[in-house]
Structure formats: C-alpha cells, structure tokens
Coordinates of C-alpha atoms and ligand atoms in Angstrom, one line a residue:
X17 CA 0.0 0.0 0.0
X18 CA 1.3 3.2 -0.7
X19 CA 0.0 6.0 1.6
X20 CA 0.6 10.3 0.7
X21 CA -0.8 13.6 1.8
X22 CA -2.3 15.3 -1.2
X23 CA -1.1 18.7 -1.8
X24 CA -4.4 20.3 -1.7
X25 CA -5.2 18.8 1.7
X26 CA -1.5 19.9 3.4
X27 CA -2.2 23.5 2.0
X28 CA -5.7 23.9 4.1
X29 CA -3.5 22.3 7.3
X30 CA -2.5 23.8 10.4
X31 CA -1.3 21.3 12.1
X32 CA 2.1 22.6 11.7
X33 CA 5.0 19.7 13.1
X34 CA 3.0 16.7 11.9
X35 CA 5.0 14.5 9.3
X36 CA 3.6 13.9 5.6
X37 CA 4.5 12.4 2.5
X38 CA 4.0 14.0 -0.7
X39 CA 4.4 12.7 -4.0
X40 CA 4.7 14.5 -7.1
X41 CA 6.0 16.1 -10.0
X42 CA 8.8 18.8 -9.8
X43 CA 7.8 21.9 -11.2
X44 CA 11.1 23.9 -10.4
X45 CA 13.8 23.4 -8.1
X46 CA 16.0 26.3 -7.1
X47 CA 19.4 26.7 -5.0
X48 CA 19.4 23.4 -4.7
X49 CA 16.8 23.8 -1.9
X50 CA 13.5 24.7 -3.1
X51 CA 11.5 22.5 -5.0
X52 CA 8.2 23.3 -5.9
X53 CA 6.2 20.1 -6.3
X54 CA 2.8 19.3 -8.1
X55 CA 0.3 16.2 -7.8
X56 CA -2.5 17.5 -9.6
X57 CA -4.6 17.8 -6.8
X58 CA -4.9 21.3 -7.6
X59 CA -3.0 24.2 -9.8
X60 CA -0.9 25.1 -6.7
X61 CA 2.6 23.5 -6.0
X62 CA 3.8 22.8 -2.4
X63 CA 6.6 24.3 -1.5
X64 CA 9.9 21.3 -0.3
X65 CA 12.5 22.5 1.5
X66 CA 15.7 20.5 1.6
X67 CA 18.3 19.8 3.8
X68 CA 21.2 20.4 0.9
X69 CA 24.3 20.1 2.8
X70 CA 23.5 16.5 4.0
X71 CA 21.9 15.3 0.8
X72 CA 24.2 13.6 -1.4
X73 CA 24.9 15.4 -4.7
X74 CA 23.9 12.4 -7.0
X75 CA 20.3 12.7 -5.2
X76 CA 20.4 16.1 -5.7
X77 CA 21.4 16.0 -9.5
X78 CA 18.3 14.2 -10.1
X79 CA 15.3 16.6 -8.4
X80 CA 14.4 18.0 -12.1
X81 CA 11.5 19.6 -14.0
X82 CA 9.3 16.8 -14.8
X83 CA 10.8 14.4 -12.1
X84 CA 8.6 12.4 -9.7
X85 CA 9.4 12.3 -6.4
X86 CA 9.0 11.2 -2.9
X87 CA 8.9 13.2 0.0
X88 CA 9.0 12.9 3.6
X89 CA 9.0 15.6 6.4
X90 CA 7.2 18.4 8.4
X91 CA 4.9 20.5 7.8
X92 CA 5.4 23.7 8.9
X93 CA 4.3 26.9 8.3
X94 CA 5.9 29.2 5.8
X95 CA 8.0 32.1 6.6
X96 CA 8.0 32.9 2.2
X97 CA 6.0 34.6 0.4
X98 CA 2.9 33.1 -1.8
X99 CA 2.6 30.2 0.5
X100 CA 1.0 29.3 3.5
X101 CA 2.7 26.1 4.3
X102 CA 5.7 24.0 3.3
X103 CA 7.3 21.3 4.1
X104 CA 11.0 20.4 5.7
X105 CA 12.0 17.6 3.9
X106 CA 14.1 14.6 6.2
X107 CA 13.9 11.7 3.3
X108 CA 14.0 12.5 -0.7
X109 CA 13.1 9.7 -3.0
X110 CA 13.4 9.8 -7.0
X111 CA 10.1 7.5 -7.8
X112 CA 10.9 8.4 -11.9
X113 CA 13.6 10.5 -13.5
X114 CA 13.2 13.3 -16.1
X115 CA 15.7 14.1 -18.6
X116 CA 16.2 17.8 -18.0
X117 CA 17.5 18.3 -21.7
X118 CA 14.6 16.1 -23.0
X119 CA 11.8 17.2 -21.4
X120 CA 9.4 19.5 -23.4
X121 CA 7.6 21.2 -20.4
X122 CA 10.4 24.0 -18.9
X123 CA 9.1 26.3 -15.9
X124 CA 7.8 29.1 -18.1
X125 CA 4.9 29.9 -20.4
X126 CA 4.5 27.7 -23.5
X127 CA 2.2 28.6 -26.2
X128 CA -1.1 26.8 -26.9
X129 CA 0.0 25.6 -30.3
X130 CA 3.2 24.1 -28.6
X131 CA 1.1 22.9 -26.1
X132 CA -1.3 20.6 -28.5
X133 CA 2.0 18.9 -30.0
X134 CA 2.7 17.8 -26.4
X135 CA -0.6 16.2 -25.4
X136 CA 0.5 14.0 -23.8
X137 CA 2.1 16.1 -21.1
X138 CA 0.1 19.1 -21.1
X139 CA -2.0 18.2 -18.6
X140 CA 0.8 19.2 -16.5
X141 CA 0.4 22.7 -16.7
X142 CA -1.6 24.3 -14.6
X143 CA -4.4 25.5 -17.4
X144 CA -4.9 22.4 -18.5
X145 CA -5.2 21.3 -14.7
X146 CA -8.3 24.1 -14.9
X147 CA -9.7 23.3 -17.9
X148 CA -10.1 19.1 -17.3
X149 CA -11.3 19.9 -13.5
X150 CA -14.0 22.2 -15.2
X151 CA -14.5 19.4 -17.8
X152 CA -15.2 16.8 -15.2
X153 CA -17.4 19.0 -12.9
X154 CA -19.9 19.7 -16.1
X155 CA -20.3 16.3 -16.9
X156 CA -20.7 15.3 -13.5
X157 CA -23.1 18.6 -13.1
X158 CA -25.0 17.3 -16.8
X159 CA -25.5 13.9 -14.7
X160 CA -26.7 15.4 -11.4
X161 CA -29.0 18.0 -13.6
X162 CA -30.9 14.6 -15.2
X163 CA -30.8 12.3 -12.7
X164 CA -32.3 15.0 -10.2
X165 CA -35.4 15.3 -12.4
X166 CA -35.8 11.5 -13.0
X167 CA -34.4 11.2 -16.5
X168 CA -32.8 7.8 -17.6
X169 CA -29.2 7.6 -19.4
X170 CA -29.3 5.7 -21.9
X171 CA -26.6 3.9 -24.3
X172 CA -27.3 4.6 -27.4
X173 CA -25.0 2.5 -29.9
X174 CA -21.5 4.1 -31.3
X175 CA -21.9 2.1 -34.3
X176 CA -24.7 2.4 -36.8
X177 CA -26.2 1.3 -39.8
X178 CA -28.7 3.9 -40.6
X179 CA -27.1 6.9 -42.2
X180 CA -29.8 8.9 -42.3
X181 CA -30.0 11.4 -39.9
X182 CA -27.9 14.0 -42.5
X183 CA -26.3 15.9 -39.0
X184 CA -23.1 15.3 -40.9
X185 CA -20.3 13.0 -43.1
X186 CA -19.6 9.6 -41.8
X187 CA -16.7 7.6 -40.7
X188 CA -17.1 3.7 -42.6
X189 CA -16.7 1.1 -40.1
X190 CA -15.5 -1.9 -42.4
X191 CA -13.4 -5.3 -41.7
X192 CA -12.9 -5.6 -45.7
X193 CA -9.4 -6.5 -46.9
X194 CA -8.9 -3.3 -48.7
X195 CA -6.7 -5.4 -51.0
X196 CA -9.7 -7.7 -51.8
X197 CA -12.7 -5.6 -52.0
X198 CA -16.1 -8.2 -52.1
X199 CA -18.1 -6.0 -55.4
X200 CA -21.3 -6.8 -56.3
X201 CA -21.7 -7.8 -59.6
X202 CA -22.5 -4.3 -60.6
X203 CA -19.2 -3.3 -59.4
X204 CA -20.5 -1.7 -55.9
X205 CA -19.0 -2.6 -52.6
X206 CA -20.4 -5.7 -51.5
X207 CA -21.0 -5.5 -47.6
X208 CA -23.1 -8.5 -47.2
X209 CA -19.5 -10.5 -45.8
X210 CA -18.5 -7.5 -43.8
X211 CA -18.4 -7.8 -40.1
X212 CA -22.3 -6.6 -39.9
X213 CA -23.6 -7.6 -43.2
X214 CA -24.2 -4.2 -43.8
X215 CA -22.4 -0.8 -44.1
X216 CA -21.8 0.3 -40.9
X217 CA -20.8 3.8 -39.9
X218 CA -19.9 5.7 -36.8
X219 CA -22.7 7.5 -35.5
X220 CA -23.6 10.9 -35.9
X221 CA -25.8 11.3 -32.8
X222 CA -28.1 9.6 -30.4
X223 CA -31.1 11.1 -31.0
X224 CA -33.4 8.8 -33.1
X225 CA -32.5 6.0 -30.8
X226 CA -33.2 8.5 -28.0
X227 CA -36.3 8.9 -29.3
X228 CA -37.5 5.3 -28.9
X229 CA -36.0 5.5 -24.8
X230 CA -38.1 8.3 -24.8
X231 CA -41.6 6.4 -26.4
X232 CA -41.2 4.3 -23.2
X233 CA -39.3 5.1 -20.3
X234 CA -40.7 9.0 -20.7
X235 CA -37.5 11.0 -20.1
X236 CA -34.6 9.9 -21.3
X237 CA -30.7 11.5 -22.5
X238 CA -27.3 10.6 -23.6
X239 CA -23.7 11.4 -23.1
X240 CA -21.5 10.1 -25.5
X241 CA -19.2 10.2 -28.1
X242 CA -20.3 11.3 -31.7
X243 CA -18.5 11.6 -34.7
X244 CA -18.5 13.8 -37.8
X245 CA -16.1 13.3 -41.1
X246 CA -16.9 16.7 -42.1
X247 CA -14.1 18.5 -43.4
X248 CA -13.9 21.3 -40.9
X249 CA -10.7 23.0 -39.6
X250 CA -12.5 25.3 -37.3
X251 CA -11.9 26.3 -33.0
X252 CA -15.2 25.2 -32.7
X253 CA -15.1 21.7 -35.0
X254 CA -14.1 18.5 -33.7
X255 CA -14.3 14.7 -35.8
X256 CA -14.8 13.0 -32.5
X257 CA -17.1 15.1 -29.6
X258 CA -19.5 14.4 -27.1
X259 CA -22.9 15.4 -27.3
X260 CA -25.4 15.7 -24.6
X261 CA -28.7 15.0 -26.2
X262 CA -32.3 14.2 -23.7
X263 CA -35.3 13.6 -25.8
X264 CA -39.0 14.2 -23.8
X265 CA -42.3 12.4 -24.5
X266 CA -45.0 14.9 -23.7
X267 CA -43.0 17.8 -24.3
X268 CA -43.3 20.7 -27.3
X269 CA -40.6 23.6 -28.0
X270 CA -41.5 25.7 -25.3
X271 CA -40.7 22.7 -22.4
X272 CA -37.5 22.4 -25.0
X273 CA -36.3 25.1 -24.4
X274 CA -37.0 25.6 -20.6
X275 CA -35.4 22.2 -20.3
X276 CA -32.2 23.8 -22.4
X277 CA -32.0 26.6 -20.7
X278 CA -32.4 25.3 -17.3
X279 CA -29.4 22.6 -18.2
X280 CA -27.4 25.5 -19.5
X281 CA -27.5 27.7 -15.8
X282 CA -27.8 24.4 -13.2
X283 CA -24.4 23.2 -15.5
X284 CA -22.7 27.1 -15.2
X285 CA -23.9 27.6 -11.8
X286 CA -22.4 24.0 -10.6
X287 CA -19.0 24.7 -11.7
X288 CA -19.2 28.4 -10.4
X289 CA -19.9 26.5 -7.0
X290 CA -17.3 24.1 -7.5
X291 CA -14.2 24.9 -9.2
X292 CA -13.7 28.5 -7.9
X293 CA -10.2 28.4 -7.9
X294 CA -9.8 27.1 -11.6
X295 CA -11.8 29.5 -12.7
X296 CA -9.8 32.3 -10.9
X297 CA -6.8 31.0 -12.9
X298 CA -8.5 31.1 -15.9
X299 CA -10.0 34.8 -15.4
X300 CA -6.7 35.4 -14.7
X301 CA -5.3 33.6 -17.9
X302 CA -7.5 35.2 -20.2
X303 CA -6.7 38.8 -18.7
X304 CA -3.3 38.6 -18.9
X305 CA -3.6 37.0 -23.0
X306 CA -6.2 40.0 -23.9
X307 CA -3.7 42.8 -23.0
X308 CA -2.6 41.5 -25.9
X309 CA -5.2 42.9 -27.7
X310 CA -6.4 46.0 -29.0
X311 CA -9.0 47.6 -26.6
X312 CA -11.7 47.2 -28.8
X313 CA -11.3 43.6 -28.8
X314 CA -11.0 42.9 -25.5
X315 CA -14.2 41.5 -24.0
X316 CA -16.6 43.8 -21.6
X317 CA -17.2 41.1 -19.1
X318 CA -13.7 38.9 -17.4
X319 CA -14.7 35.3 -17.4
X320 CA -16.8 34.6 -14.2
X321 CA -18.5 38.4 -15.2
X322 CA -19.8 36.8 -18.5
X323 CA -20.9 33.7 -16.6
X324 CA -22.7 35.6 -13.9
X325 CA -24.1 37.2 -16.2
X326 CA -25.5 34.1 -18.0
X327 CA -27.1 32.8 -15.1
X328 CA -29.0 36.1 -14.2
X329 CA -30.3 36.5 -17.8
X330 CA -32.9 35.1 -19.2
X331 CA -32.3 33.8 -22.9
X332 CA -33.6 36.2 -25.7
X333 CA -36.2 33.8 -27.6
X334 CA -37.1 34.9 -30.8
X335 CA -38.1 33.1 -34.3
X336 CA -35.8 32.5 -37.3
X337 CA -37.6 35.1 -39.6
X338 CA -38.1 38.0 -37.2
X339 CA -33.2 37.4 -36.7
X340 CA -33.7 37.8 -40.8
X341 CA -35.2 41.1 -40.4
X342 CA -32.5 42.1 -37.7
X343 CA -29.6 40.8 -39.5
X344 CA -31.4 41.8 -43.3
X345 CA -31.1 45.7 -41.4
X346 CA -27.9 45.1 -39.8
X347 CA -24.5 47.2 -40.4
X348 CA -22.6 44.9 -41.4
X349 CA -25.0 42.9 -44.0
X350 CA -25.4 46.7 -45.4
X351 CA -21.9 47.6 -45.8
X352 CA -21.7 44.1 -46.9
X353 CA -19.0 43.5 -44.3
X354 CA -20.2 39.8 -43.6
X355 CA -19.0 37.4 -45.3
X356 CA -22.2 35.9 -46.5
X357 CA -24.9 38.6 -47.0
X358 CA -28.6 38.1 -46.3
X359 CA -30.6 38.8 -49.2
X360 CA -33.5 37.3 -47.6
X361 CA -35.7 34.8 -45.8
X362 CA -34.4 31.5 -46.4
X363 CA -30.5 32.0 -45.9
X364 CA -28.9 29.4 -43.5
X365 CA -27.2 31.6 -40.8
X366 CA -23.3 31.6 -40.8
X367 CA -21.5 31.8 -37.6
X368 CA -20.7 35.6 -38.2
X369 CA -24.8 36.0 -38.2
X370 CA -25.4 34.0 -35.1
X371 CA -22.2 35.8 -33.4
X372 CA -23.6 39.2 -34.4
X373 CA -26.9 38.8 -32.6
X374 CA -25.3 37.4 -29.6
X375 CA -22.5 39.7 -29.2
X376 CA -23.2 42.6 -31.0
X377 CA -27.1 42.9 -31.3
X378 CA -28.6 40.9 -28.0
X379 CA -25.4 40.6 -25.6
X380 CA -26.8 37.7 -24.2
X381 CA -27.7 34.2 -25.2
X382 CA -30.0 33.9 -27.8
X383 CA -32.6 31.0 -28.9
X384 CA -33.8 31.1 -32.4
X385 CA -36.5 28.9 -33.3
X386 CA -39.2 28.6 -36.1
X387 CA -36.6 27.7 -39.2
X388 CA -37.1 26.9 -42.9
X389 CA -37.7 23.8 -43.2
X390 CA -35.1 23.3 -46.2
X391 CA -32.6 23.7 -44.0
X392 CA -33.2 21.4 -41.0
X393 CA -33.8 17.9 -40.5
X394 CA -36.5 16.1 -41.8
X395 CA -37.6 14.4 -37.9
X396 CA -38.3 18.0 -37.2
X397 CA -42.4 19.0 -36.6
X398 CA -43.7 21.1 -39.3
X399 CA -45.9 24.3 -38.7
X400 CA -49.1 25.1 -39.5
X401 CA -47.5 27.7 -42.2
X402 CA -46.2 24.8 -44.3
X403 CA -42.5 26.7 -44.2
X404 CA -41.2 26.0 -41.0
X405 CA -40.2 23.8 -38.4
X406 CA -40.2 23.7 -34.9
X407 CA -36.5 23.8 -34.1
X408 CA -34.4 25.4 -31.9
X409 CA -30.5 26.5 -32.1
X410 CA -29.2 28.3 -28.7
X411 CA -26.4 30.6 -29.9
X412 CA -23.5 31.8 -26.9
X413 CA -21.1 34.3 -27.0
X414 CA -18.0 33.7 -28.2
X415 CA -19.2 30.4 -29.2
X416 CA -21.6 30.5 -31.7
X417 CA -24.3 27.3 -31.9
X418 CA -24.0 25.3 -28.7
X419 CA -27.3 23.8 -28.8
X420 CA -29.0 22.4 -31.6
X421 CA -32.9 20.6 -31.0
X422 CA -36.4 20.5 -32.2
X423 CA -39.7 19.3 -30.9
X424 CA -40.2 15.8 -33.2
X425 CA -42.6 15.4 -36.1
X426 CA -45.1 12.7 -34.7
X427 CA -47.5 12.6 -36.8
X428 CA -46.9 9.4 -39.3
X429 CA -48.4 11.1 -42.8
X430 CA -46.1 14.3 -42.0
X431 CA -43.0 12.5 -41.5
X432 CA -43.0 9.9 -44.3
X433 CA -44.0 12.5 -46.6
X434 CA -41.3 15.0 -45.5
X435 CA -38.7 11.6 -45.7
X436 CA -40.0 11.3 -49.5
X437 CA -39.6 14.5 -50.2
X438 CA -35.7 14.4 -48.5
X439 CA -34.7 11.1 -50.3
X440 CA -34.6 9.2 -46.7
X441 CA -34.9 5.9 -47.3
X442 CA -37.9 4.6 -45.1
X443 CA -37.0 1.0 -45.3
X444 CA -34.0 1.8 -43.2
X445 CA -35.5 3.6 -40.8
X446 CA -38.4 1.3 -40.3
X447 CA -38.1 1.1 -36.4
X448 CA -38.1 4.8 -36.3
X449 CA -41.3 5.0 -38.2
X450 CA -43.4 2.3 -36.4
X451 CA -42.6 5.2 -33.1
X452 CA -45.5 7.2 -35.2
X453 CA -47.5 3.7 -35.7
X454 CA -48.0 2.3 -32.3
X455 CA -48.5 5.3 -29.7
X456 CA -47.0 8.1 -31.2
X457 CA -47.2 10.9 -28.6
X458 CA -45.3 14.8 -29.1
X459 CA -42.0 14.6 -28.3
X460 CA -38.9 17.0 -28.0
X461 CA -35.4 17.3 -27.5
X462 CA -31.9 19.0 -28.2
X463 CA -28.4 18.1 -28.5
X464 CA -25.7 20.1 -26.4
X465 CA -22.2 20.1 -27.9
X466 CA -19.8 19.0 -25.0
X467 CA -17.1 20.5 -25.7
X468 CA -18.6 24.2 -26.8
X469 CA -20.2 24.4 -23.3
X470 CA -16.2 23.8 -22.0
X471 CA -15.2 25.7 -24.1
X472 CA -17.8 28.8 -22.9
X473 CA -16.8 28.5 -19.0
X474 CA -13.2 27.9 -19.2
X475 CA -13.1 30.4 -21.9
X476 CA -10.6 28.6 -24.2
X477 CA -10.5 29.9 -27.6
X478 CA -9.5 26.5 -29.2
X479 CA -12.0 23.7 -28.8
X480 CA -9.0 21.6 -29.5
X481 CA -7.9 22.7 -25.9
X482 CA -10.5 21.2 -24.5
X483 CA -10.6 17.5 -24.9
X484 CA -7.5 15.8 -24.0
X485 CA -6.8 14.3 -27.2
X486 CA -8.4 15.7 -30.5
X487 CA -9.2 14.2 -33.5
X488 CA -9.7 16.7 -36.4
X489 CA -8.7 16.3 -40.1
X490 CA -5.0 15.2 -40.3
X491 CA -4.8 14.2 -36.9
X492 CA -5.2 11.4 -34.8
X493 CA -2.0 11.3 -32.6
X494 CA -2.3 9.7 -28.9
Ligands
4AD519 O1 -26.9 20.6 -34.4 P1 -26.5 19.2 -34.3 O2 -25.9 18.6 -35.5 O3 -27.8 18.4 -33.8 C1 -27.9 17.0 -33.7 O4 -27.0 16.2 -33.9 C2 -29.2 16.6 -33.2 N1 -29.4 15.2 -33.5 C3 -29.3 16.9 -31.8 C4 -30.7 16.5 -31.2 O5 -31.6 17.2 -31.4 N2 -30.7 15.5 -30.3 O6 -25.4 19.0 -33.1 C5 -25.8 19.4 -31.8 C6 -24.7 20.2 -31.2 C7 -24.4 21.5 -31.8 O7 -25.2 22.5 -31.4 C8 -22.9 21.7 -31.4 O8 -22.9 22.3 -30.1 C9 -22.4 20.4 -31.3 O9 -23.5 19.5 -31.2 N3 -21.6 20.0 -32.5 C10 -20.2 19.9 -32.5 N4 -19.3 20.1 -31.6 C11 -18.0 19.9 -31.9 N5 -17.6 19.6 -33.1 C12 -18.5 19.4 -34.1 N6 -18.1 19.0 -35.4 C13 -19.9 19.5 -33.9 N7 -21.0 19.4 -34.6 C14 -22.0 19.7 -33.7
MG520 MG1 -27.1 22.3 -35.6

C-alpha cells in the first residue's frame, strides 16, 4: 500500500510539526533547496525544503522539471512569500527521473500551439489542470441535472447502420481487406461479408435512438461520443465530440427550451460553486492573454462576469424570420461587411450572423426557433405555415451554436412524406417510423455540444484545448 498527503489537503492544514508524505512532479527546483512540487490535486505547487548540505549530490542531481518524487518531512508553516505552508524535507526519493535536456515542459509559459504537439504532457500545466477539472465537474453537473429530475441515461450505440439522420459525413466502419474488396456484380461494394452484413458507420448522434427511450421510459438522455467526417478546420469543430442529447415524450418547443435553458445555468452555476479556484486562474489567464489585444477587442465582461451574467439573464427567444429582419437591417449585412450577406428569408445563418446577434445585437444568449424547413432535419415537426419547423438553435457568446434541438414530427403522414420529399430511405429507418405507428405521442429534445459548453466556462478559444486528445482532419496522434 502506498499512503501520501495530497497537496491540496497539506495546504488547508494547520497542524504545523505533523509529518507527511508528498508525492509528485517537480515543477522547479532552485538553489538546490527549493522544489516546488505538483500532484494534480490542484493548480498550486507545495513548496519542499531540503536539507542540501546532508543530501548527497547524485540525489540532488536528479530533483528536475518533470521528475517524480518522494517526499517525507514536516509540515510547517511558511515564513515565504505566496505560500501558506511548506514542508521540511528529512527523506528524498526519486520515484521516476526526467531528462532535463529532453523534457518539453520548462518552468515558463508555453504557447497553446506548442502545447497541443505535447498532449500527452500538457496536462501538467496548470491551465490544463483548470480546464479538465472544469470538464469533469460539467459532466458530472450534466449527470446530477438529469438524474435529479428522474431522466434515464441511456446507451445509445457508437456504431450504426442507418445513415440517415444528415447531422453530418460519416466515418465507414468496415473489416474488408482493402486489398480484396467483395463488389457486387455491378461493381458496388459488397458489404453482405462485412463484419455486420451491412455498411456500418460511426454514428452521428443519439437522438433517433433516443427517441424510442423516450416512447417508453418518458424522459430519457445521452452522453457520448459522436463523430462527424466533415471537413472542418475550425476552433469550434471536432471529428470526435461528445454530445449531450435528452429527448422528452410529452414535451413541445417551449418545455424544450425551458429544459435547455435550465441545463445551460444548473451546468454554469455547478462549476461556479465548484471549481472557484480554476476559474480564478482562468480569469486570470484570459486577462493577462487580452492585453494583448487591441481595446476594442477585448471582452466587456472577465470570465466569471460573463458567466454571472449568463445565469442572471434570461435567454432572448425569438423566431428565425423575425433574426432575418435584424440581420437583413444590420451594419454589417449593409456595408456588406459579412462574409455571407442576407438577401433574404431562407439563408442558412453563418456563424458571423449567429455571433452578431449574440455579441453585438442581444449581448446575451439567444434561442432562435421557427426555421425553414429546407434547411433542418427532416424528424423536425412542421408548422401550421407549411415553411417551417419547430427547431431550436441556442447561440453563446464567443461560441456560436451550442445547442442544436427540435420538438419531433409525430405525426406518421407528415413524417414519411417530409422523408420522400428528403430522399430518406424509409425501409431503413423502419423502427423509427413504427414510433408514429404504435402510440406516437409529441416529443422533444436538443443536443448540447460537449465541448462548446467547456469551451464557454473555461473560456478557451480552441475547442481543441479542451478535450485531452483531439481528433480533427490530419490528426489522430495519442
Ligand atoms: O446541431 P447538431 O448537428 O444536432 C444534432 O445532432 C441533433 N441530432 C441533436 C438533437 O436534437 N438531439 O449538433 C448538436 C450540437 C451543436 O449545437 C454543437 O454544439 C455540437 O453538437 N456540434 C459539434 N461540436 C463539436 N464539433 C462538431 N463537429 C460539432 N457538430 C455539432
Ligand atoms: Mg445544428
């Protein structure tokens, strides 16, 4: 058994002259006396103080950045500054060596960029300490939020055969000896050998087999990975990310989006209560990179501001057509200054349109609902107008779309026809039309992009930044 003190505990201690053990990684060590040690219990370090003179120099050669070590001594308070406690060190052990000329990390700031080449060691720098803390308190808080209010998580599979959702490009799941492709004898790939007798494909999202959970056990969501092949070198694309999606039986848009929003601010709110002191780094963080910056870039609100001020605001709900008329008479769609210019109803919105109503237009979160049909999914319910479709897309600051949902067609003539008319093949998707056959019922729900909402509280600019390992085009190292 191997027995420590964690670093965060020792730091809250006053029981100065009791003996501890720590065991960590050496951030610095200076005048061969001061090593400043981290276990990743939290961002600070613990100060160790050593007895130099009767430490042999071999031991001594060995305490460096990136080294893990053993120590045993007493705590006692500190007479330095920045710390309240330290520890006098009677026993040093090296539990793993670091090559001081080979280790990427040195005791000062390393870009972001630099950062993401190193992966596999970042997490040893006190950001991305913040930002994977943060990451596990919202899933835990996404958890809490459900469970509290009866909802079942549910499984849905990773790997599918229906492709037909359209949310995005697919990732081919395949055992076939790519040097002995099975063709059919006119010339297609023949999957009837392959590993499922069918083409299989990564999925896309939960939500059609949410949808049957939800036909049954009444509230259901999931919280898994999803993957899209789209081609997309963005700060807010990923190829692998996980997606939060509940779906509701007896629910229309309005519960949808009091649901969304509720998430949203219980998920905000949690890590607010919880990881206060990553959050003050990252405030901090972000400060210190925006000096950087011309004044009128820098934001108005510092991190916890901006999600203060997220909790304390209600949403702005309006409909896609009347953000036309807003964005139609906007500044920069008259001075043509967007990239894509609204000539009219019936435009898909651009991330410089939904970032112009949040952040220049609204200054607050914004949920847009009521869109053309043509552009959204064909599950979605159609209006009475015959145009549009009961969706919804919550758009952040800084972030863009981070929620994407709809309340469900249900009614079996609507759906098959709008499937017809959208080339979905219904023999696929059989089990997800006999939902409208036997009991159909109104039904709603979103999906919430993981990663964007860790992105919004830790204030990251990269979405890369915050998943330990990202997969985007070209790259699928760790
Ligand atoms: O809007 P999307 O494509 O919606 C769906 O997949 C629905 N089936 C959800 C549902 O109704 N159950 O994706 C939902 C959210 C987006 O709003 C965005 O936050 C995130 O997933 N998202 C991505 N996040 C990172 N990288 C990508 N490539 C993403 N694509 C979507
Ligand atoms: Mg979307």
């Amino acid at each position: 058994m191997i027995t420590r003190n964690k670093i965060k505990d020792l730091l809250a201690d006053r029981n100065f002259g009791k003996q501890v053990t720590v065991m960590g990684w050496v951030r610095t060590f200076r005048n061969n006396r001061f090593v400043a040690l981290s276990d990743g219990s939290c961002i600070q370090t613990i100060q160790v103080v050593l007895d130099y003179e009767n430490l042999p120099d071999i031991l001594l050669k060995r305490i460096t950045t990136g080294a893990c070590i053993s120590a045993n001594g007493t705590l006692v308070e500190s007479v330095g500054k920045g710390q309240s406690v330290e520890i006098n060190a009677e026993n040093i052990d090296i539990i793993g060596d670091s090559d001081p000329e080979k280790f990427p990390l040195q005791p000062k700031k390393h870009s972001l960029e630099f950062l993401r080449e190193i992966a596999h060691l970042r997490f040893r720098t006190n950001t991305f300490n913040a930002v994977f803390k943060i990451r596990h308190a919202l899933a835990f808080a996404v958890h809490s939020f459900f469970n509290e209010r009866g909802f079942v998580y549910m499984h849905t599979p990773i790997v599918t055969a229906s492709d037909a959702e359209g949310a995005g490009e697919m990732f081919k799941v395949t055992t076939i000896d790519f040097d002995n492709i099975p063709r059919t004898d006119d010339g297609e790939v023949d999957f009837r050998d392959d590993f499922f007798g069918k083409a299989a494909n990564l999925t896309v999202s939960g939500q059609l087999e949410a949808e049957l959970g939800a036909m049954a056990l009444g509230e259901v969501y999931t919280f898994g990975p999803t993957f899209r092949a789209e081609n997309s070198n963005t700060t807010r694309h990923l190829a692998e990310f996980w997606m939060i999606e509940p779906e509701v039986a007896f629910a229309d848009l309005e519960d949808n989006m009091n649901l969304a929003e509720a998430l949203l601010k219980y998920v905000i709110k949690y890590a607010l209560n919880n990881c206060p002191e990553e959050l003050q780094f990252l405030k901090s963080r972000l400060l210190e990179e925006e000096k950087n910056k011309p004044l009128a870039e820098r934001s108005e609100l510092d991190l916890l501001e901006k999600l203060e001020f997220c909790l304390n605001n209600e949403f702005e709900r309006l409909t896609y057509t009347e953000a036309i008329d807003i964005l139609k008479a906007s500044k920069p769609n008259q001075k043509k200054q967007f990239k894509y210019i609204i000539e009219g109803w019936g435009a898909d919105l651009q991330s410089e349109h939904e970032r112009f109503l949040v952040e220049k237009h609204f200054k607050k979160p914004v949920i847009l609902t009521d869109y053309p049909k043509e552009i959204k999914s064909f599950y979605m319910r159609q209006n009475e107008d015959g145009k549009t479709v009961r969706a919804m897309d919550i758009l952040f600051p800084g972030i863009g779309e981070i929620i994407g949902g709809s309340q469900r067609e249900e009614r079996l003539d609507y759906l098959t026809k709008r499937m017809e008319e959208m080339n979905i093949p219904q023999e696929e998707l059989y089990w997800y039309i006999d939902l409208r056959k036997f009991g159909t019922a109104p039904h709603a729900g979103f999906g919430l992009g993981f990663e964007r909402l860790v992105l919004f509280v830790t204030g990251m600019t990269n979405i890369r930044d915050v998943i330990p390992f990202p997969r985007f085009p070209k790259n699928a190292e760790f």
